[in-house]
Tab-separated table of C-alpha atoms and ligand atoms in Angstrom:
chain	number	residue	atom	x	y	z
A	1	MET	CA	-0.065	0.080	0.069
A	2	LYS	CA	1.599	2.915	-1.157
A	3	ASP	CA	0.030	5.908	1.684
A	4	LEU	CA	1.924	3.917	4.154
A	5	GLU	CA	5.590	3.849	2.257
A	6	ILE	CA	7.235	6.862	3.781
A	7	LEU	CA	10.687	6.239	2.247
A	8	LYS	CA	11.825	3.282	-0.103
A	9	ASP	CA	11.238	-0.303	1.391
A	10	VAL	CA	10.203	1.326	4.877
A	11	PHE	CA	6.236	1.711	5.894
A	12	GLN	CA	4.784	3.252	8.762
A	13	VAL	CA	2.276	1.551	10.731
A	14	GLY	CA	1.035	2.740	13.185
A	15	TYR	CA	-1.737	5.007	14.422
A	16	VAL	CA	-2.030	8.868	14.074
A	17	ASP	CA	-4.404	9.577	17.282
A	18	TRP	CA	-5.993	12.607	16.521
A	19	GLU	CA	-8.299	12.542	19.916
A	20	VAL	CA	-5.408	11.754	22.596
A	21	ARG	CA	-5.736	15.813	25.224
A	22	ASN	CA	-4.066	14.565	27.489
A	23	PHE	CA	-0.946	11.909	27.774
A	24	HIS	CA	-0.023	10.966	31.211
A	25	GLY	CA	-0.714	14.015	32.963
A	26	TYR	CA	0.921	16.136	29.882
A	27	SER	CA	-2.023	17.973	27.585
A	28	THR	CA	-1.781	16.577	23.892
A	29	HIS	CA	-3.452	19.986	22.547
A	30	LYS	CA	-2.825	18.522	18.757
A	31	GLY	CA	-3.175	15.134	19.417
A	32	SER	CA	-0.495	12.466	18.374
A	33	SER	CA	0.988	9.665	17.380
A	34	TYR	CA	2.636	6.507	17.997
A	35	ASN	CA	4.343	5.673	14.940
A	36	ALA	CA	5.538	1.912	13.949
A	37	TYR	CA	7.527	0.544	11.108
A	38	ILE	CA	8.309	-1.828	8.699
A	39	VAL	CA	11.450	-2.238	6.688
A	40	LYS	CA	11.534	-4.688	3.740
A	41	SER	CA	15.084	-5.837	3.092
A	42	GLY	CA	15.311	-8.737	-0.468
A	43	ASP	CA	12.768	-10.999	1.334
A	44	LYS	CA	13.278	-9.674	4.788
A	45	SER	CA	10.832	-7.961	6.945
A	46	ILE	CA	11.879	-6.325	10.527
A	47	LEU	CA	8.858	-4.511	12.640
A	48	ILE	CA	10.009	-2.176	15.100
A	49	ASP	CA	7.974	-1.198	18.238
A	50	THR	CA	4.352	-1.287	18.199
A	51	VAL	CA	1.268	1.044	19.084
A	52	LYS	CA	-0.920	1.642	22.619
A	53	ARG	CA	-3.009	-1.158	22.722
A	54	PRO	CA	-6.651	0.530	22.079
A	55	TYR	CA	-5.644	0.914	18.470
A	56	PHE	CA	-3.511	-2.753	18.032
A	57	LYS	CA	-6.097	-3.707	15.033
A	58	TYR	CA	-5.574	-0.687	13.021
A	59	PHE	CA	-1.327	-1.570	13.730
A	60	LEU	CA	-2.507	-4.818	12.679
A	61	LYS	CA	-4.361	-3.803	9.727
A	62	ASN	CA	-1.321	-1.767	8.809
A	63	ILE	CA	0.755	-4.738	8.798
A	64	LYS	CA	-1.119	-6.925	6.684
A	65	THR	CA	-1.155	-4.201	4.037
A	66	VAL	CA	2.856	-4.473	3.959
A	67	CYS	CA	3.359	-7.873	4.401
A	68	ASP	CA	1.697	-11.142	6.029
A	69	PRO	CA	2.855	-11.132	9.787
A	70	LYS	CA	3.991	-14.606	9.424
A	71	ASN	CA	6.958	-13.654	7.454
A	72	ILE	CA	8.025	-10.572	9.373
A	73	ASP	CA	11.789	-11.847	10.436
A	74	TYR	CA	12.579	-9.454	12.893
A	75	PHE	CA	10.763	-7.529	15.534
A	76	ILE	CA	12.648	-4.602	17.481
A	77	VAL	CA	11.270	-3.169	20.380
A	78	ASN	CA	13.350	0.142	21.048
A	79	HIS	CA	11.151	1.055	24.230
A	80	ILE	CA	8.697	-0.878	26.756
A	81	GLU	CA	6.556	2.407	27.785
A	82	PRO	CA	2.725	1.682	27.025
A	83	ASP	CA	2.603	3.917	24.090
A	84	HIS	CA	5.117	1.133	21.905
A	85	SER	CA	4.723	-2.109	23.332
A	86	GLY	CA	0.812	-2.275	24.628
A	87	SER	CA	0.275	-4.167	21.622
A	88	PHE	CA	3.247	-6.385	22.262
A	89	PRO	CA	1.260	-9.479	23.918
A	90	LEU	CA	-1.674	-8.571	20.905
A	91	ILE	CA	0.904	-8.951	17.956
A	92	LEU	CA	2.862	-12.368	19.097
A	93	PRO	CA	0.725	-14.663	17.852
A	94	TYR	CA	0.658	-13.109	14.400
A	95	LEU	CA	4.541	-13.369	14.460
A	96	PRO	CA	5.460	-17.107	14.252
A	97	ASN	CA	8.283	-16.545	12.701
A	98	ALA	CA	9.951	-13.704	14.527
A	99	GLU	CA	13.117	-12.591	16.566
A	100	ILE	CA	12.488	-10.243	18.837
A	101	ILE	CA	15.122	-8.059	19.849
A	102	ALA	CA	15.240	-5.915	22.814
A	103	SER	CA	17.964	-4.088	24.879
A	104	THR	CA	19.223	-5.922	27.838
A	105	LYS	CA	17.240	-3.562	30.271
A	106	GLY	CA	14.021	-3.905	27.736
A	107	VAL	CA	13.933	-7.442	28.143
A	108	GLU	CA	13.616	-7.123	31.758
A	109	ILE	CA	11.213	-4.319	32.145
A	110	LEU	CA	9.096	-6.218	29.254
A	111	GLU	CA	8.545	-9.570	31.288
A	112	GLN	CA	7.609	-6.972	34.133
A	113	HIS	CA	5.376	-5.187	31.937
A	114	TYR	CA	3.941	-8.915	29.719
A	115	HIS	CA	4.391	-11.910	32.619
A	116	GLU	CA	0.526	-12.236	32.878
A	117	GLU	CA	-0.446	-12.373	29.300
A	118	VAL	CA	2.854	-13.759	27.739
A	119	ARG	CA	4.359	-16.639	28.760
A	120	GLU	CA	7.751	-17.283	30.355
A	121	GLU	CA	9.775	-18.446	27.540
A	122	VAL	CA	8.732	-15.843	25.070
A	123	PHE	CA	11.145	-13.570	27.160
A	124	LYS	CA	13.885	-16.550	27.610
A	125	LYS	CA	14.426	-16.335	23.995
A	126	ILE	CA	14.577	-12.299	23.256
A	127	ARG	CA	17.917	-11.267	21.896
A	128	ALA	CA	19.042	-9.014	24.203
A	129	VAL	CA	21.180	-6.083	22.700
A	130	GLY	CA	23.406	-3.777	23.577
A	131	GLU	CA	26.071	-0.595	22.383
A	132	GLY	CA	28.159	-2.400	19.272
A	133	ASP	CA	25.062	-4.936	18.528
A	134	THR	CA	24.824	-5.298	14.843
A	135	LEU	CA	22.073	-7.497	13.209
A	136	ASP	CA	22.377	-7.281	9.320
A	137	VAL	CA	19.503	-8.591	7.012
A	138	GLY	CA	20.769	-8.207	4.004
A	139	CYS	CA	20.497	-6.149	0.431
A	140	GLY	CA	23.514	-4.027	1.615
A	141	LYS	CA	21.242	-3.123	5.118
A	142	SER	CA	22.183	-3.598	8.851
A	143	PHE	CA	21.062	-2.451	11.813
A	144	ALA	CA	23.088	-0.727	15.162
A	145	PHE	CA	21.238	-0.980	18.257
A	146	VAL	CA	22.362	1.929	20.771
A	147	PRO	CA	21.302	2.245	24.559
A	148	ILE	CA	19.761	6.013	25.161
A	149	PRO	CA	18.876	5.159	28.776
A	150	MET	CA	16.506	7.950	30.387
A	151	ILE	CA	15.380	9.091	26.820
A	152	HIS	CA	12.833	8.527	28.463
A	153	TRP	CA	13.357	4.795	30.476
A	154	PRO	CA	16.236	3.077	31.604
A	155	ASP	CA	15.596	0.342	28.312
A	156	SER	CA	15.324	2.824	26.029
A	157	MET	CA	17.543	2.335	22.558
A	158	VAL	CA	17.744	4.058	19.161
A	159	SER	CA	17.961	1.615	16.259
A	160	PHE	CA	20.274	2.828	13.488
A	161	MET	CA	19.601	1.356	10.192
A	162	LYS	CA	22.401	1.832	7.375
A	163	ASP	CA	21.474	0.712	3.942
A	164	GLU	CA	24.085	1.227	1.389
A	165	ASN	CA	21.736	1.426	-1.741
A	166	GLY	CA	19.578	4.194	0.197
A	167	LYS	CA	19.087	6.206	3.161
A	168	ASN	CA	20.518	5.309	6.668
A	169	VAL	CA	17.641	5.755	8.887
A	170	LEU	CA	17.288	6.325	12.495
A	171	PHE	CA	14.565	4.811	14.712
A	172	SER	CA	14.845	6.924	17.248
A	173	ASN	CA	11.588	6.311	19.600
A	174	ASP	CA	10.973	8.689	21.850
A	175	ALA	CA	13.692	11.017	20.806
A	176	PHE	CA	13.067	13.594	19.081
A	177	GLY	CA	9.291	12.969	18.622
A	178	GLN	CA	6.347	15.391	19.116
A	179	HIS	CA	3.454	14.919	20.510
A	180	PHE	CA	1.121	15.503	17.274
A	181	ALA	CA	-1.196	14.249	14.916
A	182	THR	CA	-0.709	14.914	11.255
A	183	SER	CA	-1.694	12.950	8.174
A	184	LYS	CA	1.473	14.513	6.538
A	185	TYR	CA	4.658	12.418	7.810
A	186	TRP	CA	7.789	14.714	6.938
A	187	ASP	CA	8.840	17.543	8.971
A	188	ASP	CA	8.548	19.434	5.982
A	189	GLU	CA	4.954	19.117	4.692
A	190	ASN	CA	3.968	20.327	8.309
A	191	ASN	CA	4.511	24.044	9.365
A	192	LEU	CA	8.374	23.894	10.807
A	193	SER	CA	7.704	26.725	13.743
A	194	GLU	CA	4.530	24.441	14.537
A	195	ILE	CA	6.415	20.957	15.184
A	196	MET	CA	9.172	22.687	16.813
A	197	TRP	CA	7.014	24.117	19.314
A	198	GLU	CA	5.343	21.198	19.964
A	199	ALA	CA	9.172	19.211	19.958
A	200	GLU	CA	10.273	21.301	22.675
A	201	LYS	CA	7.257	21.226	24.564
A	202	TYR	CA	8.078	17.520	24.233
A	203	TYR	CA	10.633	17.378	25.475
A	204	ALA	CA	9.626	19.894	28.233
A	205	ASN	CA	7.480	18.032	29.966
A	206	ILE	CA	8.975	14.629	29.352
A	207	LEU	CA	12.736	14.738	29.026
A	208	LEU	CA	13.945	17.550	30.766
A	209	HIS	CA	14.984	16.291	34.134
A	210	LEU	CA	16.937	13.817	32.570
A	211	SER	CA	19.187	16.383	30.649
A	212	LYS	CA	22.041	15.935	31.913
A	213	LEU	CA	21.691	12.210	30.827
A	214	ILE	CA	20.624	13.115	27.690
A	215	ALA	CA	23.628	15.584	27.671
A	216	LYS	CA	26.216	12.649	27.531
A	217	THR	CA	23.828	10.411	25.246
A	218	LEU	CA	23.182	13.197	22.858
A	219	PRO	CA	27.067	12.640	20.788
A	220	VAL	CA	26.945	8.870	20.291
A	221	VAL	CA	23.166	9.680	18.484
A	222	GLY	CA	24.871	12.855	16.669
A	223	SER	CA	28.254	11.210	15.230
A	224	LEU	CA	25.949	8.329	13.426
A	225	PRO	CA	26.027	9.171	9.296
A	226	ILE	CA	22.321	10.140	9.793
A	227	ASP	CA	20.460	10.797	6.475
A	228	ILE	CA	16.591	10.323	7.956
A	229	ILE	CA	14.958	10.128	11.980
A	230	CYS	CA	11.949	8.404	12.578
A	231	PRO	CA	10.770	9.575	16.053
A	232	SER	CA	7.764	7.014	17.143
A	233	HIS	CA	5.323	10.628	17.840
A	234	GLY	CA	5.168	12.705	15.683
A	235	VAL	CA	6.671	13.587	12.172
A	236	GLY	CA	9.939	12.116	10.539
A	237	TRP	CA	12.396	14.480	10.092
A	238	ARG	CA	14.353	14.777	6.424
A	239	SER	CA	14.656	17.983	6.273
A	240	ASN	CA	15.811	19.428	9.351
A	241	ILE	CA	17.691	17.025	11.232
A	242	PRO	CA	20.508	19.536	12.271
A	243	LYS	CA	17.752	21.765	13.550
A	244	ILE	CA	16.214	19.064	16.167
A	245	LEU	CA	19.947	18.037	16.840
A	246	ASP	CA	21.267	21.379	17.766
A	247	ALA	CA	17.762	22.260	19.807
A	248	TYR	CA	18.367	19.231	21.618
A	249	THR	CA	21.715	20.027	22.642
A	250	LYS	CA	20.564	23.291	23.695
A	251	TRP	CA	17.178	22.248	25.873
A	252	SER	CA	20.307	19.578	27.386
A	253	SER	CA	22.364	22.269	27.805
A	254	GLY	CA	19.973	25.012	29.626
A	255	THR	CA	21.382	27.221	27.348
A	256	MET	CA	18.585	30.250	26.528
A	257	ASP	CA	18.371	32.140	23.848
A	258	GLU	CA	17.949	35.431	25.387
A	259	LYS	CA	17.757	36.218	29.345
A	260	SER	CA	13.398	36.365	30.081
A	261	ALA	CA	11.557	36.217	32.786
A	262	ILE	CA	7.815	34.603	33.036
A	263	ILE	CA	5.194	35.237	35.724
A	264	VAL	CA	3.346	32.375	37.129
A	265	TYR	CA	0.790	33.186	39.350
A	266	ASP	CA	-3.048	32.839	41.202
A	267	THR	CA	-5.234	34.722	42.469
A	268	MET	CA	-8.143	34.730	44.565
A	269	TRP	CA	-10.176	38.450	44.966
A	270	GLU	CA	-7.069	39.637	42.518
A	271	SER	CA	-4.635	41.241	45.210
A	272	THR	CA	-1.942	38.924	43.917
A	273	GLU	CA	-2.792	39.670	40.015
A	274	LYS	CA	-2.376	43.286	40.828
A	275	ILE	CA	1.497	42.410	42.386
A	276	ALA	CA	1.852	40.149	38.778
A	277	LYS	CA	0.762	42.905	36.499
A	278	ALA	CA	2.766	45.122	38.080
A	279	LEU	CA	5.647	43.013	38.435
A	280	TYR	CA	5.079	42.168	34.210
A	281	GLN	CA	5.471	46.293	33.624
A	282	GLU	CA	8.374	46.550	35.340
A	283	ILE	CA	10.124	44.305	33.920
A	284	PHE	CA	8.449	45.007	30.672
A	285	LYS	CA	9.131	48.768	30.362
A	286	ARG	CA	13.368	47.521	31.001
A	287	GLY	CA	12.894	45.798	27.844
A	288	ILE	CA	13.076	42.213	28.984
A	289	PRO	CA	11.321	39.743	27.141
A	290	VAL	CA	8.082	38.696	29.836
A	291	LYS	CA	5.387	36.503	29.825
A	292	ARG	CA	2.240	36.240	32.168
A	293	PHE	CA	0.363	33.380	33.035
A	294	ARG	CA	-2.384	32.823	35.815
A	295	LEU	CA	-2.455	29.015	35.996
A	296	THR	CA	-6.494	29.307	36.744
A	297	GLN	CA	-6.592	29.777	33.151
A	298	SER	CA	-2.992	28.560	31.694
A	299	ASP	CA	-2.467	25.136	30.937
A	300	TYR	CA	0.557	23.620	33.000
A	301	SER	CA	2.251	21.680	30.431
A	302	ASP	CA	2.551	24.632	28.065
A	303	VAL	CA	4.073	27.134	31.121
A	304	ILE	CA	6.563	24.509	31.862
A	305	THR	CA	8.079	24.774	28.539
A	306	GLU	CA	8.386	28.347	28.820
A	307	ALA	CA	9.506	27.918	32.255
A	308	MET	CA	12.469	25.810	30.385
A	309	LYS	CA	13.363	28.986	28.275
A	310	ALA	CA	13.032	31.815	30.523
A	311	LYS	CA	15.788	33.041	33.095
A	312	VAL	CA	13.751	34.623	35.928
A	313	ILE	CA	10.584	32.515	36.863
A	314	LEU	CA	8.031	34.700	39.106
A	315	VAL	CA	5.750	32.774	41.574
A	316	GLY	CA	2.562	34.249	43.295
A	317	SER	CA	-0.049	32.674	45.183
A	318	PRO	CA	-2.209	33.980	47.929
A	319	THR	CA	-2.413	32.742	51.092
A	320	LEU	CA	-5.952	29.711	51.298
A	321	ASN	CA	-5.737	27.633	54.646
A	322	MET	CA	-2.144	28.948	55.439
A	323	GLY	CA	-0.596	27.311	52.135
A	324	LEU	CA	-0.636	27.615	48.754
A	325	TYR	CA	-3.393	28.301	46.470
A	326	PRO	CA	-4.146	25.055	45.274
A	327	THR	CA	-2.844	25.648	40.667
A	328	VAL	CA	-0.213	27.121	42.094
A	329	ALA	CA	0.643	24.149	44.218
A	330	GLU	CA	-0.063	21.974	41.410
A	331	TYR	CA	2.388	23.519	38.903
A	332	LEU	CA	5.876	23.954	41.793
A	333	CYS	CA	4.976	20.224	41.979
A	334	TYR	CA	5.130	19.624	38.064
A	335	GLN	CA	8.141	22.120	37.894
A	336	LYS	CA	10.186	20.597	40.437
A	337	GLY	CA	9.457	17.557	38.927
A	338	LEU	CA	10.709	18.498	35.630
A	339	LYS	CA	13.673	20.269	37.265
A	340	PRO	CA	14.675	23.329	35.061
A	341	MET	CA	17.951	24.621	35.282
A	342	ASP	CA	19.845	27.538	35.746
A	343	LYS	CA	16.702	29.817	37.033
A	344	VAL	CA	16.604	32.490	39.498
A	345	GLY	CA	13.441	33.026	41.239
A	346	LEU	CA	11.057	34.913	43.269
A	347	ALA	CA	8.171	34.452	45.279
A	348	PHE	CA	4.901	37.160	45.598
A	349	GLY	CA	1.673	37.124	46.966
A	350	SER	CA	-0.966	38.482	49.911
A	351	TYR	CA	-2.576	36.881	52.686
A	352	GLY	CA	-5.115	38.097	55.121
A	353	TRP	CA	-4.679	37.159	58.487
A	354	SER	CA	-2.168	34.066	58.523
A	355	LYS	CA	0.513	33.923	56.171
A	356	GLY	CA	2.012	30.690	54.738
A	357	ALA	CA	2.220	30.773	50.504
A	358	ILE	CA	5.026	32.754	50.436
A	359	LYS	CA	7.185	30.277	52.879
A	360	ALA	CA	5.535	27.536	50.605
A	361	ILE	CA	6.716	28.761	47.321
A	362	ILE	CA	10.256	29.706	48.712
A	363	GLU	CA	10.532	25.872	49.683
A	364	GLU	CA	9.356	24.576	46.389
A	365	LEU	CA	11.538	26.484	44.318
A	366	LYS	CA	14.406	26.108	46.241
A	367	ALA	CA	13.885	22.350	46.329
A	368	THR	CA	13.668	22.533	42.587
A	369	LYS	CA	17.268	24.099	42.980
A	370	ILE	CA	16.165	27.144	41.819
A	371	ASP	CA	18.223	30.142	43.273
A	372	VAL	CA	15.743	32.442	44.919
A	373	LEU	CA	16.489	35.934	45.239
A	374	ASP	CA	16.151	36.231	49.076
A	375	GLU	CA	13.408	38.967	49.132
A	376	SER	CA	9.926	38.181	48.698
A	377	ILE	CA	6.600	40.089	48.057
A	378	GLU	CA	4.400	39.444	51.050
A	379	ILE	CA	1.310	42.195	51.026
A	380	LYS	CA	-1.201	41.990	53.636
A	381	PHE	CA	-5.049	42.472	51.738
A	382	VAL	CA	-5.405	44.527	49.081
A	383	PRO	CA	-2.287	46.307	47.814
A	384	ARG	CA	-1.767	50.034	47.973
A	385	GLU	CA	-1.156	51.894	44.551
A	386	GLU	CA	2.456	52.801	46.937
A	387	ASP	CA	2.802	49.029	47.640
A	388	LEU	CA	2.908	48.107	43.679
A	389	ASP	CA	6.438	50.091	43.844
A	390	PHE	CA	8.843	47.225	42.320
A	391	LYS	CA	12.053	49.149	41.002
A	392	SER	CA	14.565	48.288	43.180
A	393	ILE	CA	13.296	44.134	43.867
A	394	VAL	CA	13.250	43.834	39.754
A	395	ASP	CA	16.667	45.617	39.968
A	396	LYS	CA	17.802	42.842	42.455
A	397	LEU	CA	16.760	40.303	39.841
A	398	VAL	CA	17.991	41.658	37.150
A	399	GLU	CA	21.206	41.408	38.592
A	400	LYS	CA	20.694	38.021	39.720
A	401	MET	CA	20.103	37.092	35.871
A	402	GLY	CA	23.815	38.333	35.498
B	1	FEO	FE1	6.732	7.615	23.721
B	1	FEO	FE2	8.274	6.726	26.827
B	1	FEO	O1	6.986	6.500	25.609
């Protein structure tokens, strides 16, 4: 079937998910895809990854349009998270002649996931591969397996297909992916700024806290003679490979394009919002790029993407029940897990008869290893005009920005 053939002898047999709007807590406004691939090489067929389980029937149908599953010789499992391996137990009966290949850690985690559905002997027969292991599939094609631990789980690996007669393809699984549904598979068939934003959001929400490990792994992947990248989410890369590789280098190093600020807050009776708006004006008039997000109306997956790029994160909350406003608590918890690097922080907010929010914000920012300004802004009930002069505190923030 021609429309599944994205490249000569390479077929995308996965599922484009136009419905998903939440992916384990991460908002996916534009859907996603679970890309799986079949490579043909002479009389050999190789299946790479599966799809999220609810979409198994579409996956099987796609495979059957490309080849008889009984004739699949190899089944490569690059990553065990269920969005890619969920159909593993279901596809096995259709692949009686396939040798299964996974990373050493992958074999272990596959068993830990599917022990109730798959016979123990199957796990024992899986070929466990690691750095330096290859698979020659004839006709000039061979695969090299490269572990990419923590992009995105310990088991993750990429499969690099060297093709003497065609394009070298990196099947990168989660790496370089985007939660983005499209009927056009390639980067250059889509709006580049839109897919780069989705790639950035994907990095911020899934990989950011793993940046140190990613920075170590990237040079290994980047040194491969890659012509094409086929990830397991979103579009494939054929025209913008240096751009996405450079972006991963930048995101994993914590480097910023410019020194900018974000103001993240919520408000109960508009006092904290008055502070947020006054801070915004003070930063804006200095020509520093600044964005303001009221959490009730903002999506924390989008906000963390902005936080990854900003130098300064100002966090505001009214005191509610001697603690944080719930949306602020939720955001700070999410941010703490993702650990944005090399940031300066400021806490602000309002209170009534008892305090609590500022202390909690400072604790959360410090736990995130954000360099918090010693001073904070804490105003009782409703701020007066003269309370909203933040020149001096913003001077200190600017100084800390370096
Ligand atoms: Fe797309 Fe880590 O799974």
